[in-house]
Amino acid sequence: MEDVGEIGDTAVPAKHPRKWLAWGVATVLLLALSLLSFLYFRQKTPEPAAAAQFQVPLPDKMNMAEGSAFAVSPDGRRLAFAAGDADGTQRIWLRSLDSLEARPLSGTESKYIGIMFWSPDGRFIAYDAGAKLRKIDVSGGPPQTLCDNLGSLLTGGSWNRDGLIIFGLTAQGLMRVSAAGGAPSPLTMPKKAGDNVNALSPIFLPMAGIIFTIAIRQHRKMTAAS
């Protein structure tokens, strides 16, 4: 009788649960990304805001000379402008664009009102009151003189969030002063002998410490930034 050897159990390949788990996670991620892509691309690109045009009638018996100053608030909702009466006395008027009437800012009466510009938070208006830089709270209260006896008229100004005001003076270049007031100091373009510099419409750019202005030196135009 022949010996019959033992027959061993047939080996069955083991299943790999980790492999199935990885495929499941990948499938879930793929579905999530597909859903996010669908929601993103189905959103319509917002249409650009339409330009608005309107007229602002002057208050009764008020007039504006050619080149009279005006300034729009940072939020674009209020307009400040200078207008004078028959005697030549000017004052600053404030008009909300959702209102039909303008109101005067008491205390701004002057024979001359030049360049004006807003504080970044829209609380104050700074303005040239005839070689004097002043500011006024638009919610009420008397104006405050920031700089006196400047010697010439302003050619522009700007106010940043750090409480610094820059302004140009006729034939004196670019100056700076604290929004709380004080003595102004030259900023970027000191006056050279026999070289008058007018810094026109200086403005703070969004990048910190950057100022843009147009300088006119001896009838030659150039841009300057610092």
Coordinates of N, CA and C in Angstrom, one line a residue:
M1 N 0.9 -1.2 0.0 CA 0.0 0.0 0.0 C 0.9 1.2 0.0
E2 N 0.5 2.0 -0.9 CA 1.3 3.2 -1.0 C 0.9 4.2 0.0
D3 N 1.9 4.9 0.5 CA 1.7 6.0 1.4 C 1.1 7.2 0.7
V4 N 0.1 7.7 1.3 CA -0.6 8.9 0.7 C -0.1 10.1 1.5
G5 N 0.5 11.0 0.8 CA 0.9 12.2 1.6 C -0.2 13.1 2.0
E6 N 0.0 14.0 3.0 CA -1.0 14.9 3.5 C -1.2 16.0 2.5
I7 N -2.5 16.3 2.3 CA -2.8 17.4 1.4 C -3.0 18.7 2.3
G8 N -2.1 19.6 2.0 CA -2.2 20.9 2.8 C -3.4 21.8 2.4
D9 N -3.8 22.7 3.3 CA -4.9 23.6 2.9 C -4.4 24.6 1.8
T10 N -5.3 24.8 0.9 CA -5.0 25.7 -0.2 C -5.0 27.2 0.3
A11 N -3.9 27.9 0.0 CA -3.8 29.3 0.5 C -4.7 30.2 -0.2
V12 N -5.4 31.0 0.6 CA -6.4 32.0 0.0 C -5.8 33.4 0.2
P13 N -5.7 34.2 -0.9 CA -5.1 35.5 -0.8 C -5.8 36.4 0.2
A14 N -5.1 37.0 1.1 CA -5.7 37.9 2.1 C -6.1 39.2 1.5
K15 N -7.3 39.7 2.0 CA -7.7 41.0 1.6 C -7.0 42.1 2.3
H16 N -6.8 43.3 1.7 CA -6.1 44.5 2.3 C -7.0 45.6 2.6
P17 N -7.5 45.7 3.8 CA -8.5 46.8 4.1 C -7.9 48.2 4.0
R18 N -6.6 48.3 4.2 CA -6.0 49.7 4.1 C -6.1 50.1 2.6
K19 N -5.9 49.2 1.7 CA -6.0 49.6 0.3 C -7.3 50.1 -0.1
W20 N -8.4 49.4 0.4 CA -9.7 49.8 0.1 C -10.0 51.2 0.8
L21 N -9.5 51.4 2.0 CA -9.7 52.6 2.7 C -9.1 53.8 1.9
A22 N -7.9 53.6 1.4 CA -7.3 54.7 0.6 C -8.1 55.1 -0.6
W23 N -8.6 54.1 -1.3 CA -9.4 54.3 -2.5 C -10.7 55.1 -2.1
G24 N -11.3 54.7 -0.9 CA -12.5 55.4 -0.5 C -12.2 56.9 -0.2
V25 N -11.1 57.1 0.5 CA -10.8 58.5 0.8 C -10.6 59.3 -0.4
A26 N -9.8 58.8 -1.4 CA -9.6 59.5 -2.6 C -10.9 59.8 -3.4
T27 N -11.8 58.8 -3.4 CA -13.1 59.0 -4.0 C -13.9 60.2 -3.4
V28 N -13.9 60.2 -2.0 CA -14.6 61.3 -1.3 C -14.0 62.6 -1.7
L29 N -12.6 62.7 -1.6 CA -11.9 64.0 -2.0 C -12.2 64.4 -3.4
L30 N -12.3 63.5 -4.3 CA -12.5 63.8 -5.7 C -13.9 64.4 -5.8
L31 N -14.9 63.8 -5.2 CA -16.3 64.3 -5.2 C -16.4 65.7 -4.6
A32 N -15.7 65.9 -3.5 CA -15.7 67.2 -2.8 C -15.1 68.3 -3.7
L33 N -14.0 68.0 -4.3 CA -13.4 68.9 -5.2 C -14.3 69.2 -6.4
S34 N -14.9 68.2 -6.9 CA -15.8 68.4 -8.1 C -17.0 69.3 -7.7
L35 N -17.5 69.1 -6.5 CA -18.6 70.0 -6.0 C -18.2 71.4 -5.8
L36 N -17.0 71.6 -5.2 CA -16.5 73.0 -5.0 C -16.2 73.6 -6.4
S37 N -15.7 72.9 -7.3 CA -15.4 73.5 -8.7 C -16.7 73.9 -9.3
F38 N -17.7 73.1 -9.2 CA -19.0 73.4 -9.8 C -19.6 74.7 -9.1
L39 N -19.6 74.8 -7.8 CA -20.1 75.9 -7.1 C -19.3 77.2 -7.5
Y40 N -18.0 77.1 -7.6 CA -17.1 78.2 -7.9 C -17.4 78.8 -9.3
F41 N -17.4 77.9 -10.3 CA -17.6 78.3 -11.7 C -19.0 78.7 -12.1
R42 N -20.0 78.3 -11.3 CA -21.4 78.6 -11.6 C -21.7 80.0 -11.1
Q43 N -20.8 80.6 -10.2 CA -21.0 82.0 -9.7 C -20.7 82.9 -10.9
K44 N -21.6 83.9 -11.0 CA -21.4 84.9 -12.1 C -20.4 85.9 -11.6
T45 N -19.6 86.4 -12.5 CA -18.7 87.5 -12.2 C -19.5 88.7 -11.9
P46 N -19.3 89.4 -10.8 CA -20.1 90.6 -10.5 C -19.9 91.7 -11.6
E47 N -20.9 92.3 -11.9 CA -20.9 93.4 -12.9 C -20.3 94.6 -12.3
P48 N -19.5 95.4 -13.1 CA -18.9 96.6 -12.5 C -20.0 97.6 -12.2
A49 N -19.8 98.4 -11.2 CA -20.7 99.4 -10.8 C -21.0 100.4 -11.9
A50 N -22.2 100.8 -12.1 CA -22.5 101.7 -13.2 C -22.2 103.1 -12.7
A51 N -21.7 103.9 -13.6 CA -21.4 105.3 -13.3 C -22.7 106.1 -13.1
A52 N -22.6 107.0 -12.1 CA -23.8 107.8 -11.8 C -23.5 109.3 -12.1
Q53 N -24.4 109.9 -12.8 CA -24.3 111.3 -13.2 C -25.5 112.1 -12.6
F54 N -25.2 113.2 -12.0 CA -26.3 114.0 -11.4 C -25.8 115.4 -11.3
Q55 N -26.8 116.3 -11.0 CA -26.4 117.7 -10.8 C -26.7 118.1 -9.4
V56 N -25.8 119.0 -8.9 CA -26.0 119.4 -7.5 C -26.3 120.9 -7.5
P57 N -27.5 121.3 -7.3 CA -27.9 122.8 -7.4 C -27.2 123.5 -6.2
L58 N -26.8 124.7 -6.4 CA -26.3 125.5 -5.3 C -27.4 126.0 -4.4
P59 N -27.0 126.2 -3.1 CA -28.0 126.8 -2.2 C -28.4 128.1 -2.6
D60 N -29.6 128.5 -2.2 CA -30.2 129.8 -2.6 C -29.3 131.0 -2.3
K61 N -29.1 131.8 -3.3 CA -28.3 133.0 -3.3 C -26.8 132.8 -3.1
M62 N -26.4 131.6 -3.4 CA -25.0 131.2 -3.3 C -24.4 131.1 -4.7
N63 N -23.1 131.3 -4.9 CA -22.5 131.2 -6.2 C -21.1 130.5 -6.0
M64 N -20.6 129.9 -7.1 CA -19.3 129.3 -7.1 C -18.5 130.0 -8.2
A65 N -17.3 130.4 -7.8 CA -16.4 131.0 -8.8 C -15.7 129.8 -9.6
E66 N -15.2 130.2 -10.8 CA -14.5 129.2 -11.5 C -13.3 128.6 -10.7
G67 N -13.2 127.3 -10.7 CA -12.1 126.7 -9.9 C -12.4 126.5 -8.4
S68 N -13.6 126.7 -8.0 CA -13.9 126.6 -6.6 C -13.7 125.2 -6.1
A69 N -13.3 125.1 -4.8 CA -12.9 123.8 -4.3 C -14.1 122.9 -4.0
F70 N -13.9 121.6 -4.1 CA -14.8 120.6 -3.7 C -14.1 119.3 -3.4
A71 N -14.7 118.4 -2.7 CA -14.1 117.1 -2.3 C -15.2 116.1 -2.0
V72 N -15.0 114.9 -2.5 CA -16.0 113.8 -2.2 C -15.4 112.9 -1.1
S73 N -16.3 112.6 -0.1 CA -15.9 111.8 1.0 C -15.3 110.4 0.7
P74 N -14.5 109.8 1.5 CA -13.9 108.5 1.2 C -14.9 107.4 0.8
D75 N -16.1 107.5 1.5 CA -17.1 106.5 1.1 C -17.9 106.8 -0.1
G76 N -17.7 108.0 -0.7 CA -18.4 108.4 -1.9 C -19.8 108.8 -1.7
R77 N -20.2 109.1 -0.4 CA -21.6 109.4 -0.1 C -21.9 110.9 0.2
R78 N -20.8 111.7 0.3 CA -21.0 113.1 0.7 C -20.1 114.0 -0.2
L79 N -20.6 115.1 -0.5 CA -19.8 116.1 -1.3 C -19.7 117.4 -0.5
A80 N -18.5 117.8 -0.3 CA -18.2 119.1 0.3 C -17.7 120.1 -0.8
F81 N -18.2 121.3 -0.7 CA -17.9 122.3 -1.7 C -17.9 123.7 -1.1
A82 N -17.2 124.6 -1.7 CA -17.1 126.0 -1.2 C -18.0 126.8 -2.1
A83 N -18.8 127.7 -1.5 CA -19.7 128.6 -2.2 C -19.8 129.9 -1.5
G84 N -20.0 131.0 -2.2 CA -20.0 132.3 -1.6 C -21.3 133.1 -1.8
D85 N -21.5 134.1 -0.9 CA -22.7 134.9 -1.1 C -22.3 136.1 -1.9
A86 N -23.3 137.1 -1.9 CA -23.1 138.3 -2.7 C -22.0 139.2 -2.2
D87 N -21.7 139.1 -0.9 CA -20.7 139.9 -0.3 C -19.3 139.3 -0.5
G88 N -19.2 138.1 -1.1 CA -17.9 137.5 -1.3 C -17.5 136.6 -0.2
T89 N -18.3 136.4 0.8 CA -17.9 135.5 1.9 C -18.2 134.1 1.6
Q90 N -17.2 133.3 1.6 CA -17.3 131.8 1.3 C -17.5 131.0 2.5
R91 N -18.1 129.8 2.4 CA -18.2 128.8 3.4 C -18.2 127.5 2.8
I92 N -18.0 126.5 3.6 CA -18.0 125.1 3.1 C -19.4 124.6 3.3
W93 N -20.0 123.9 2.3 CA -21.3 123.3 2.3 C -21.1 121.8 2.2
L94 N -22.0 121.1 2.8 CA -22.0 119.6 2.8 C -23.3 119.0 2.3
R95 N -23.2 118.2 1.3 CA -24.4 117.6 0.7 C -24.2 116.1 0.7
S96 N -25.2 115.4 1.4 CA -25.2 113.9 1.3 C -25.9 113.6 -0.1
L97 N -25.4 112.6 -0.7 CA -25.9 112.3 -2.1 C -27.3 111.7 -2.0
D98 N -27.7 111.3 -0.9 CA -29.1 110.8 -0.7 C -30.0 111.9 -0.2
S99 N -29.6 113.1 -0.2 CA -30.4 114.2 0.3 C -30.5 115.3 -0.9
L100 N -31.6 116.1 -0.8 CA -31.8 117.1 -1.8 C -31.3 118.5 -1.4
E101 N -30.8 118.6 -0.2 CA -30.3 119.9 0.3 C -28.9 119.8 0.9
A102 N -28.2 120.9 0.7 CA -26.8 121.0 1.3 C -27.0 121.9 2.6
R103 N -26.1 121.6 3.5 CA -26.1 122.4 4.8 C -24.7 123.0 4.9
P104 N -24.6 124.3 5.5 CA -23.4 124.9 5.7 C -22.7 124.4 6.9
L105 N -21.3 124.4 6.9 CA -20.5 124.0 8.1 C -20.2 125.3 8.8
S106 N -20.9 125.6 9.9 CA -20.7 126.8 10.6 C -19.3 127.0 11.1
G107 N -18.8 128.2 10.9 CA -17.4 128.5 11.3 C -16.4 128.5 10.2
T108 N -16.8 128.1 9.0 CA -15.9 128.1 7.9 C -15.9 129.3 7.1
E109 N -16.7 130.3 7.5 CA -16.8 131.6 6.7 C -15.4 132.2 6.5
S110 N -15.1 132.6 5.3 CA -13.8 133.2 5.0 C -13.9 133.8 3.6
K111 N -13.0 134.8 3.4 CA -13.0 135.5 2.1 C -12.3 134.6 1.0
Y112 N -11.6 133.5 1.5 CA -11.0 132.6 0.6 C -11.1 131.2 1.1
I113 N -11.5 130.2 0.3 CA -11.4 128.8 0.7 C -10.9 128.1 -0.5
G114 N -9.7 127.5 -0.3 CA -9.0 126.8 -1.4 C -9.2 125.3 -1.4
I115 N -8.1 124.7 -1.6 CA -8.0 123.2 -1.6 C -8.7 122.6 -0.4
M116 N -9.4 121.5 -0.5 CA -10.0 120.8 0.6 C -9.9 119.3 0.4
F117 N -9.7 118.6 1.5 CA -9.6 117.1 1.4 C -10.1 116.5 2.7
W118 N -10.5 115.2 2.7 CA -11.1 114.5 3.8 C -10.1 113.7 4.6
S119 N -10.5 113.5 5.9 CA -9.7 112.5 6.7 C -10.1 111.1 6.2
P120 N -9.3 110.1 6.4 CA -9.6 108.8 5.9 C -10.9 108.2 6.5
D121 N -11.2 108.6 7.7 CA -12.5 108.1 8.4 C -13.7 108.9 8.0
G122 N -13.5 110.0 7.2 CA -14.7 110.8 6.8 C -15.2 111.7 7.9
R123 N -14.5 111.9 9.0 CA -15.0 112.7 10.1 C -14.6 114.2 9.9
F124 N -13.5 114.4 9.3 CA -13.0 115.8 9.2 C -12.8 116.2 7.7
I125 N -12.8 117.5 7.5 CA -12.4 118.1 6.2 C -11.3 119.1 6.5
A126 N -10.2 118.9 5.9 CA -9.1 119.9 6.0 C -9.2 120.8 4.8
Y127 N -8.9 122.1 5.0 CA -9.0 123.1 3.9 C -8.1 124.2 4.0
D128 N -7.8 124.9 2.9 CA -7.0 126.1 2.9 C -7.9 127.3 3.1
A129 N -7.7 128.0 4.2 CA -8.4 129.2 4.5 C -7.6 130.5 4.3
G130 N -6.9 130.5 3.1 CA -6.1 131.7 2.8 C -4.7 131.6 3.5
A131 N -3.8 130.7 3.1 CA -2.5 130.5 3.6 C -2.6 130.0 5.1
K132 N -3.7 129.4 5.4 CA -3.9 128.7 6.7 C -4.5 127.4 6.5
L133 N -4.0 126.3 7.1 CA -4.5 125.0 7.0 C -5.4 124.8 8.2
R134 N -6.7 124.5 7.9 CA -7.6 124.2 9.0 C -8.3 122.9 8.8
K135 N -9.0 122.4 9.9 CA -9.8 121.2 9.7 C -11.1 121.5 10.5
I136 N -12.1 120.8 10.1 CA -13.4 121.0 10.8 C -14.1 119.6 10.9
D137 N -14.7 119.3 12.0 CA -15.5 118.1 12.2 C -16.9 118.3 11.5
V138 N -17.2 117.4 10.6 CA -18.4 117.6 9.8 C -19.7 117.4 10.6
S139 N -19.5 116.8 11.8 CA -20.7 116.6 12.7 C -21.0 117.8 13.6
G140 N -20.1 118.8 13.5 CA -20.3 120.0 14.3 C -19.1 120.4 15.1
G141 N -19.1 121.7 15.5 CA -18.0 122.3 16.2 C -17.2 123.2 15.4
P142 N -16.4 124.1 16.1 CA -15.7 125.1 15.3 C -14.5 124.5 14.6
P143 N -14.0 125.2 13.6 CA -12.8 124.7 12.9 C -11.5 124.9 13.8
Q144 N -10.5 124.1 13.5 CA -9.2 124.2 14.2 C -8.1 124.5 13.2
T145 N -7.3 125.5 13.6 CA -6.2 125.9 12.7 C -5.0 124.9 13.0
L146 N -4.6 124.2 11.9 CA -3.4 123.3 12.0 C -2.1 124.0 11.8
C147 N -2.1 124.8 10.8 CA -0.9 125.6 10.5 C -1.3 127.0 10.1
D148 N -0.6 128.0 10.6 CA -0.9 129.4 10.4 C 0.3 130.1 9.7
N149 N 0.0 131.2 9.0 CA 1.0 132.0 8.3 C 1.9 131.1 7.4
L150 N 1.3 130.4 6.5 CA 2.1 129.5 5.6 C 2.8 130.3 4.5
G151 N 2.3 131.5 4.3 CA 3.0 132.3 3.3 C 2.6 132.2 1.9
S152 N 1.9 131.1 1.6 CA 1.4 130.9 0.2 C 0.2 130.0 0.3
L153 N -0.5 129.8 -0.8 CA -1.7 129.0 -0.9 C -1.3 127.5 -1.1
L154 N -2.3 126.7 -0.7 CA -2.1 125.2 -0.9 C -2.3 124.8 -2.3
T155 N -1.5 123.9 -2.8 CA -1.7 123.3 -4.2 C -2.3 121.9 -4.1
G156 N -2.6 121.4 -3.0 CA -3.2 120.1 -2.8 C -2.8 119.5 -1.5
G157 N -3.5 118.4 -1.1 CA -3.2 117.8 0.2 C -3.8 116.4 0.3
S158 N -3.3 115.7 1.3 CA -3.8 114.3 1.5 C -3.5 114.0 3.0
W159 N -4.4 113.1 3.5 CA -4.4 112.7 5.0 C -4.4 111.2 5.1
N160 N -3.4 110.7 5.8 CA -3.4 109.2 5.9 C -3.9 108.7 7.3
R161 N -4.0 107.4 7.4 CA -4.5 106.8 8.6 C -3.6 106.8 9.8
D162 N -2.4 107.2 9.6 CA -1.5 107.4 10.7 C -1.5 108.8 11.3
G163 N -2.4 109.6 10.9 CA -2.6 111.0 11.4 C -1.5 112.0 10.8
L164 N -1.1 111.7 9.6 CA -0.1 112.6 9.0 C -0.8 113.3 7.8
I165 N -0.6 114.6 7.6 CA -1.1 115.3 6.5 C 0.1 115.9 5.7
I166 N 0.0 115.7 4.4 CA 0.9 116.3 3.5 C 0.2 117.3 2.6
F167 N 0.9 118.4 2.3 CA 0.3 119.4 1.4 C 1.4 120.1 0.6
G168 N 1.0 120.6 -0.5 CA 1.9 121.4 -1.4 C 1.6 122.8 -1.1
L169 N 2.7 123.6 -1.2 CA 2.6 125.1 -1.1 C 3.1 125.7 -2.4
T170 N 2.5 126.8 -2.8 CA 2.9 127.5 -4.0 C 4.4 127.9 -3.9
A171 N 5.2 127.4 -4.8 CA 6.7 127.8 -4.8 C 7.5 127.3 -3.6
Q172 N 6.9 126.4 -2.8 CA 7.6 125.9 -1.6 C 7.7 124.4 -1.6
G173 N 7.2 123.7 -2.6 CA 7.3 122.2 -2.6 C 6.3 121.5 -1.6
L174 N 6.7 120.3 -1.2 CA 5.8 119.5 -0.4 C 6.1 119.6 1.1
M175 N 5.1 119.7 1.9 CA 5.2 119.8 3.4 C 4.5 118.7 4.1
R176 N 4.7 118.6 5.4 CA 4.0 117.7 6.2 C 3.7 118.3 7.6
V177 N 2.6 117.8 8.2 CA 2.3 118.2 9.5 C 1.4 117.2 10.2
S178 N 1.4 117.1 11.5 CA 0.5 116.2 12.2 C -1.0 116.7 12.0
A179 N -1.9 115.7 12.0 CA -3.3 116.0 11.9 C -3.8 116.7 13.1
A180 N -3.0 116.7 14.2 CA -3.4 117.4 15.4 C -2.9 118.8 15.4
G181 N -2.1 119.2 14.4 CA -1.6 120.6 14.3 C -0.1 120.7 14.7
G182 N 0.5 121.8 14.3 CA 1.9 122.0 14.7 C 2.6 122.7 13.6
A183 N 3.9 122.8 13.7 CA 4.7 123.5 12.7 C 5.0 122.5 11.5
P184 N 4.7 123.0 10.3 CA 5.0 122.1 9.1 C 6.5 122.0 8.9
S185 N 6.9 120.9 8.2 CA 8.3 120.7 7.8 C 8.4 120.2 6.4
P186 N 9.4 120.6 5.7 CA 9.6 120.1 4.3 C 9.7 118.6 4.3
L187 N 9.1 118.0 3.2 CA 9.1 116.6 3.1 C 10.1 116.0 2.1
T188 N 9.8 116.2 0.8 CA 10.6 115.5 -0.2 C 11.4 116.4 -1.2
M189 N 10.9 117.6 -1.3 CA 11.4 118.5 -2.4 C 11.8 119.8 -1.8
P190 N 13.0 119.9 -1.1 CA 13.4 121.2 -0.6 C 13.6 122.2 -1.7
K191 N 13.3 123.5 -1.4 CA 13.5 124.5 -2.3 C 14.9 124.8 -2.6
K192 N 15.3 124.8 -3.9 CA 16.7 125.2 -4.3 C 16.7 126.7 -4.6
A193 N 17.9 127.2 -4.5 CA 18.1 128.7 -4.8 C 17.6 129.0 -6.2
G194 N 16.7 129.9 -6.3 CA 16.1 130.3 -7.6 C 15.3 129.2 -8.3
D195 N 14.9 128.2 -7.6 CA 14.2 127.1 -8.2 C 12.9 126.9 -7.5
N196 N 11.8 127.5 -7.9 CA 10.5 127.4 -7.3 C 9.8 126.1 -7.7
V197 N 9.3 125.3 -6.7 CA 8.7 124.0 -6.9 C 7.3 124.1 -6.5
N198 N 6.4 123.7 -7.3 CA 5.0 123.5 -7.0 C 4.6 122.0 -7.0
A199 N 4.2 121.5 -5.8 CA 3.8 120.1 -5.7 C 2.3 120.0 -5.8
L200 N 1.8 119.5 -6.9 CA 0.4 119.6 -7.2 C -0.3 118.3 -6.8
S201 N -1.4 118.4 -6.1 CA -2.3 117.2 -5.8 C -1.5 116.0 -5.2
P202 N -0.7 116.2 -4.1 CA -0.1 115.0 -3.5 C -1.1 114.1 -2.9
I203 N -0.9 112.8 -2.9 CA -1.8 111.8 -2.4 C -1.0 110.6 -1.9
F204 N -1.5 110.1 -0.7 CA -1.0 108.9 -0.2 C -1.5 107.7 -1.0
L205 N -0.6 106.8 -1.4 CA -1.0 105.6 -2.1 C -1.3 104.5 -1.1
P206 N -2.0 103.4 -1.4 CA -2.3 102.4 -0.5 C -1.0 101.7 0.1
M207 N 0.1 101.7 -0.6 CA 1.3 101.1 -0.1 C 1.8 102.0 1.0
A208 N 2.2 101.5 2.1 CA 2.7 102.3 3.2 C 3.9 103.1 2.9
G209 N 3.8 104.4 3.2 CA 5.0 105.3 3.0 C 5.2 105.8 1.6
I210 N 4.2 105.5 0.7 CA 4.4 105.9 -0.7 C 3.5 107.1 -1.0
I211 N 4.1 108.2 -1.5 CA 3.3 109.4 -1.9 C 3.5 109.7 -3.3
F212 N 2.5 110.1 -4.0 CA 2.5 110.4 -5.4 C 2.2 111.9 -5.6
T213 N 2.9 112.6 -6.4 CA 2.6 114.0 -6.6 C 3.1 114.4 -8.0
I214 N 2.6 115.5 -8.5 CA 3.1 116.1 -9.7 C 3.9 117.4 -9.3
A215 N 5.1 117.4 -9.7 CA 5.9 118.6 -9.4 C 6.2 119.4 -10.7
I216 N 6.0 120.7 -10.6 CA 6.4 121.6 -11.6 C 7.6 122.5 -11.2
R217 N 8.7 122.3 -11.9 CA 9.9 123.1 -11.5 C 10.3 123.8 -12.8
Q218 N 10.3 125.2 -12.7 CA 10.7 126.0 -13.8 C 10.0 125.6 -15.1
H219 N 8.7 125.5 -15.0 CA 7.8 125.2 -16.2 C 8.1 123.8 -16.8
R220 N 8.7 123.0 -16.0 CA 9.0 121.6 -16.5 C 8.3 120.6 -15.6
K221 N 7.5 119.8 -16.2 CA 6.7 118.8 -15.4 C 7.5 117.5 -15.1
M222 N 7.3 117.0 -13.9 CA 7.8 115.7 -13.6 C 7.0 115.0 -12.5
T223 N 7.0 113.7 -12.5 CA 6.4 113.0 -11.4 C 7.4 112.7 -10.3
A224 N 7.0 112.7 -9.1 CA 7.9 112.3 -8.0 C 7.2 111.5 -7.0
A225 N 7.9 110.5 -6.5 CA 7.3 109.6 -5.4 C 8.4 109.3 -4.4
S226 N 7.9 109.1 -3.1 CA 8.9 108.8 -2.1 C 8.3 107.7 -1.2

